[in-house]
Amino acid sequence: MTLPKGLAGVVVDQTKISSTKNAILTYAGYRIEDLASAPFEEVVYLLWYGRLPAAEDLHTFTRTLVGHMTLPDETLRLMNEIAKEPQHPMSILRTTVSLLGTTNNVKRDDPPTILGKMLTAIAAIIRIRDGKPLLRAQPDWSVAKNFLYLFSGNTPTDDQAAMFNTVMVLHAEHEFNASTFTARVVASTQSDYYSCLTAAVCALKGPLHGGANERVFNMLETIRAQELAPAEYLKQELAAGHKVMGFGHRIYKNGDPRAKILRGIAEKLADQTGNQDYYDLQATLADFMLKNKHLHPNVDYYTALIYHCLGLDKATFTMLFAACRTAGWLAHILEQQREGCLIRPSSEYVGPTNQHYLENRRHQNDTQQDHIQFG
Ligand SMILES: CC(C)(COP(=O)(O)OP(=O)(O)OC[C@H]1O[C@@H](n2cnc3c(N)ncnc32)[C@H](O)[C@@H]1OP(=O)(O)O)[C@@H](O)C(=O)NCCC(=O)NCCS
């Protein structure tokens, strides 16, 4: 049996939610370039129900989602304690999502309720960590505008809300990535939504999945703080065999379609917020990587600068990824529930066989063994 390591390229199930076939990203058959400026709510509806909503349905759906951007007092009381802990924000989020499943109605809460609560909880973690008061969602605003307001405390302009809406759409879904697959495995056991999402957050937390955006900004800060020449920095990193964060992708060998759109947003926001130096540095690094390694920026590369321009601490960047991706996770949980089949693969055993317990136990007692050190 020869399975590729990490199941790379192995098709494990069918989905109608999104596709990256031929390195073209589509949600329910629509190209990401066309959806980039569609309202986030419309894209969520498309991911969950497989079709675009009628205008009236979109209005109702938007009001429903925004109406759920609130948390029970008991959740907030406990979050106030948890979010002040000096752990990484993704650890805080992991505990918070689990807490949402304890202090809310697990049986009654449906995907719109849960998406609204997840966004509100993530904004609240950011505010509590910063020692700032929590804010209330505005019923007449979109989800993207509200979310931006809830964590930043600033009333977004229409232009800012539109740019952030695009960021949310681009991060909403990406077929069977590690966190989505994790959510589907848990859903396949008929566990509840909050348990599926807690598991998805655990998978996203790892540096090989959602942690790259934070590390991209770390790199930019290091180069600037130490006044390093960008080309020299990259040459040294590559010579040391290090992966440069924010570059390369298993599927998009000729460029990530999301990064192309995000670059324009990063440039505009950097200009508006006095962060042009960071944008210029990113452009220089990207040129070098393309010329010398034929590697393109991925979705995390320009997102890092966008989040910095929105005033976010880099440690919270991956939480923003989780906020947007909750839409996709819920779409896959729904699809897995409809499928109703337990995901339980098999493994190929490659360890010793024909072991004899009593004989080996006696032998082990009789001979001096190397001891495994614990602790
Ligand atoms: C995303 C990623 C895991 C995809 O990996 P992959 O498609 O499996 O590609 P591989 O890791 O097999 O890399 C292929 C070659 O390109 C190189 N490469 C890939 N990404 C690289 C990067 N970011 N920096 C330097 N070299 C890189 C590898 O070293 C390898 O070179 P080799 O053939 O000489 O050994 C990888 O590009 C990466 O680690 N990028 C940095 C982390 C990141 O930005 N993650 C967010 C992804 S959205």
Coordinates of N, CA, C and O and ligand atoms in Angstrom, one line a residue, residues 8 174 207-213 215-216 237-238 241-253 256 258 289 293-301 321, ligand 1:
A8 N -1.7 13.8 0.8 CA -1.6 14.9 -0.3 C -2.2 14.3 -1.6 O -1.8 13.3 -2.1
H174 N -12.2 26.9 1.8 CA -11.2 26.4 1.0 C -11.1 24.8 1.0 O -10.2 24.2 1.4
P207 N 1.1 26.0 13.5 CA 1.8 26.9 12.6 C 1.8 26.4 11.1 O 2.0 27.2 10.2
L208 N 1.5 25.1 10.8 CA 1.5 24.7 9.4 C 0.2 25.0 8.8 O 0.0 24.8 7.6
H209 N -0.8 25.5 9.5 CA -2.1 25.8 8.9 C -2.4 27.3 9.0 O -2.1 28.1 8.2
G210 N -3.0 27.7 10.2 CA -3.4 29.1 10.3 C -2.4 30.1 10.8 O -2.7 31.3 10.8
G211 N -1.3 29.6 11.3 CA -0.4 30.5 12.0 C 0.5 31.3 11.1 O 1.3 32.1 11.6
A212 N 0.5 31.1 9.7 CA 1.4 31.8 8.9 C 1.3 33.3 8.8 O 2.3 34.0 8.7
N213 N 0.0 33.8 8.9 CA -0.1 35.3 8.8 C 0.6 36.0 9.9 O 1.2 37.1 9.6
R215 N 3.3 35.0 11.4 CA 4.7 34.8 11.2 C 5.2 35.7 10.0 O 6.3 36.2 10.0
V216 N 4.3 36.0 9.1 CA 4.6 36.9 8.0 C 4.9 38.3 8.6 O 5.9 39.0 8.3
E237 N 17.8 33.2 5.0 CA 16.8 32.3 5.4 C 16.7 31.0 4.5 O 16.6 29.9 5.0
L238 N 16.8 31.3 3.2 CA 16.8 30.1 2.2 C 18.0 29.2 2.4 O 17.9 28.0 2.3
G241 N 17.7 26.8 4.9 CA 16.7 25.8 4.7 C 15.4 26.2 5.3 O 14.5 25.3 5.5
H242 N 15.2 27.5 5.7 CA 13.9 27.9 6.3 C 12.9 28.2 5.2 O 13.2 28.7 4.1
K243 N 11.6 27.9 5.5 CA 10.5 28.3 4.6 C 10.2 29.7 4.9 O 10.2 30.2 6.1
V244 N 10.0 30.5 3.9 CA 9.7 31.9 4.0 C 8.2 32.0 4.2 O 7.4 31.6 3.2
M245 N 7.7 32.5 5.3 CA 6.3 32.5 5.6 C 5.5 33.4 4.6 O 5.9 34.4 4.2
G246 N 4.3 32.8 4.2 CA 3.4 33.6 3.2 C 3.7 33.3 1.8 O 3.1 33.9 0.9
F247 N 4.7 32.4 1.5 CA 5.0 32.0 0.1 C 4.7 30.5 -0.1 O 5.0 29.7 0.8
G248 N 4.3 30.2 -1.3 CA 4.2 28.8 -1.7 C 2.8 28.3 -1.4 O 2.1 28.8 -0.5
H249 N 2.3 27.3 -2.1 CA 1.0 26.7 -1.8 C 1.0 25.3 -2.5 O 1.5 25.2 -3.6
R250 N 0.4 24.4 -1.9 CA 0.4 23.0 -2.5 C -0.4 23.0 -3.8 O -0.1 22.2 -4.7
I251 N -1.5 23.8 -3.9 CA -2.3 23.8 -5.0 C -2.0 24.9 -6.0 O -1.9 24.6 -7.2
Y252 N -1.7 26.1 -5.5 CA -1.5 27.2 -6.5 C -0.1 27.4 -6.8 O 0.6 28.2 -6.1
K253 N 0.5 26.7 -7.8 CA 1.9 26.8 -8.1 C 2.2 28.1 -8.9 O 3.3 28.5 -8.9
D256 N -1.6 32.3 -5.9 CA -2.9 32.1 -5.2 C -3.9 33.2 -5.6 O -3.6 34.4 -5.5
R258 N -6.4 34.4 -4.4 CA -6.8 35.3 -3.3 C -5.7 36.3 -3.0 O -6.1 37.5 -2.7
M289 N 11.4 36.6 -4.2 CA 10.9 35.2 -4.1 C 10.5 34.6 -5.5 O 10.7 33.5 -5.8
K293 N 13.0 31.9 -6.6 CA 12.5 30.6 -6.2 C 11.2 30.2 -6.9 O 10.7 29.2 -6.7
H294 N 10.8 31.1 -7.8 CA 9.5 30.9 -8.5 C 8.4 30.6 -7.5 O 7.5 29.7 -7.7
L295 N 8.4 31.3 -6.4 CA 7.3 31.1 -5.4 C 6.5 32.4 -5.3 O 7.0 33.5 -5.2
H296 N 5.2 32.2 -5.3 CA 4.2 33.4 -5.2 C 3.7 33.5 -3.8 O 3.6 32.6 -3.1
P297 N 3.2 34.7 -3.5 CA 2.6 34.9 -2.2 C 1.3 34.1 -2.1 O 0.6 33.9 -3.1
N298 N 1.0 33.6 -0.9 CA -0.3 32.9 -0.7 C -1.2 33.9 0.1 O -0.9 35.0 0.4
V299 N -2.4 33.3 0.5 CA -3.4 34.1 1.1 C -3.0 34.8 2.4 O -3.5 35.9 2.7
D300 N -2.0 34.3 3.1 CA -1.6 34.9 4.4 C -0.7 36.1 4.2 O -0.5 36.8 5.2
Y301 N 0.0 36.2 3.0 CA 1.1 37.2 2.9 C 0.5 38.6 3.1 O 1.0 39.3 3.9
F321 N -8.7 34.8 10.9 CA -8.8 33.7 10.0 C -10.0 32.8 10.4 O -10.9 32.4 9.7
Ligands
LIG1 C1 2.3 26.1 2.0 C2 3.4 25.0 1.9 C3 3.4 24.0 3.1 C4 3.1 24.2 0.6 O1 4.1 23.2 0.5 P1 4.2 22.1 -0.7 O2 3.3 22.5 -1.8 O3 4.0 20.8 0.0 O4 5.6 22.4 -1.2 P2 6.9 21.8 -0.6 O5 6.9 22.1 0.8 O6 7.0 20.4 -1.1 O7 7.9 22.7 -1.4 C5 8.4 22.5 -2.7 C6 9.7 23.2 -2.8 O8 9.5 24.6 -2.7 C7 10.2 25.1 -1.5 N1 9.3 26.0 -0.8 C8 8.0 25.9 -0.7 N2 7.5 26.9 0.0 C9 8.6 27.6 0.4 C10 8.7 28.8 1.2 N3 7.7 29.4 1.7 N4 9.9 29.2 1.4 C11 11.0 28.6 0.8 N5 10.9 27.5 0.1 C12 9.7 27.0 -0.1 C13 10.5 23.8 -0.7 O9 11.6 24.0 0.2 C14 10.7 22.8 -1.8 O10 11.9 22.9 -2.3 P3 12.8 21.6 -2.7 O11 12.0 21.0 -3.8 O12 14.1 22.2 -3.1 O13 12.9 20.8 -1.5 C15 4.8 25.6 1.8 O14 4.9 26.4 0.6 C16 5.1 26.4 3.0 O15 5.5 25.9 4.0 N6 5.0 27.8 3.0 C17 5.3 28.6 4.1 C18 4.1 28.6 5.1 C19 2.9 29.3 4.7 O16 2.9 30.4 4.1 N7 1.8 28.7 4.9 C20 0.4 29.2 4.6 C21 -0.2 28.4 3.5 S1 -1.6 29.1 2.9

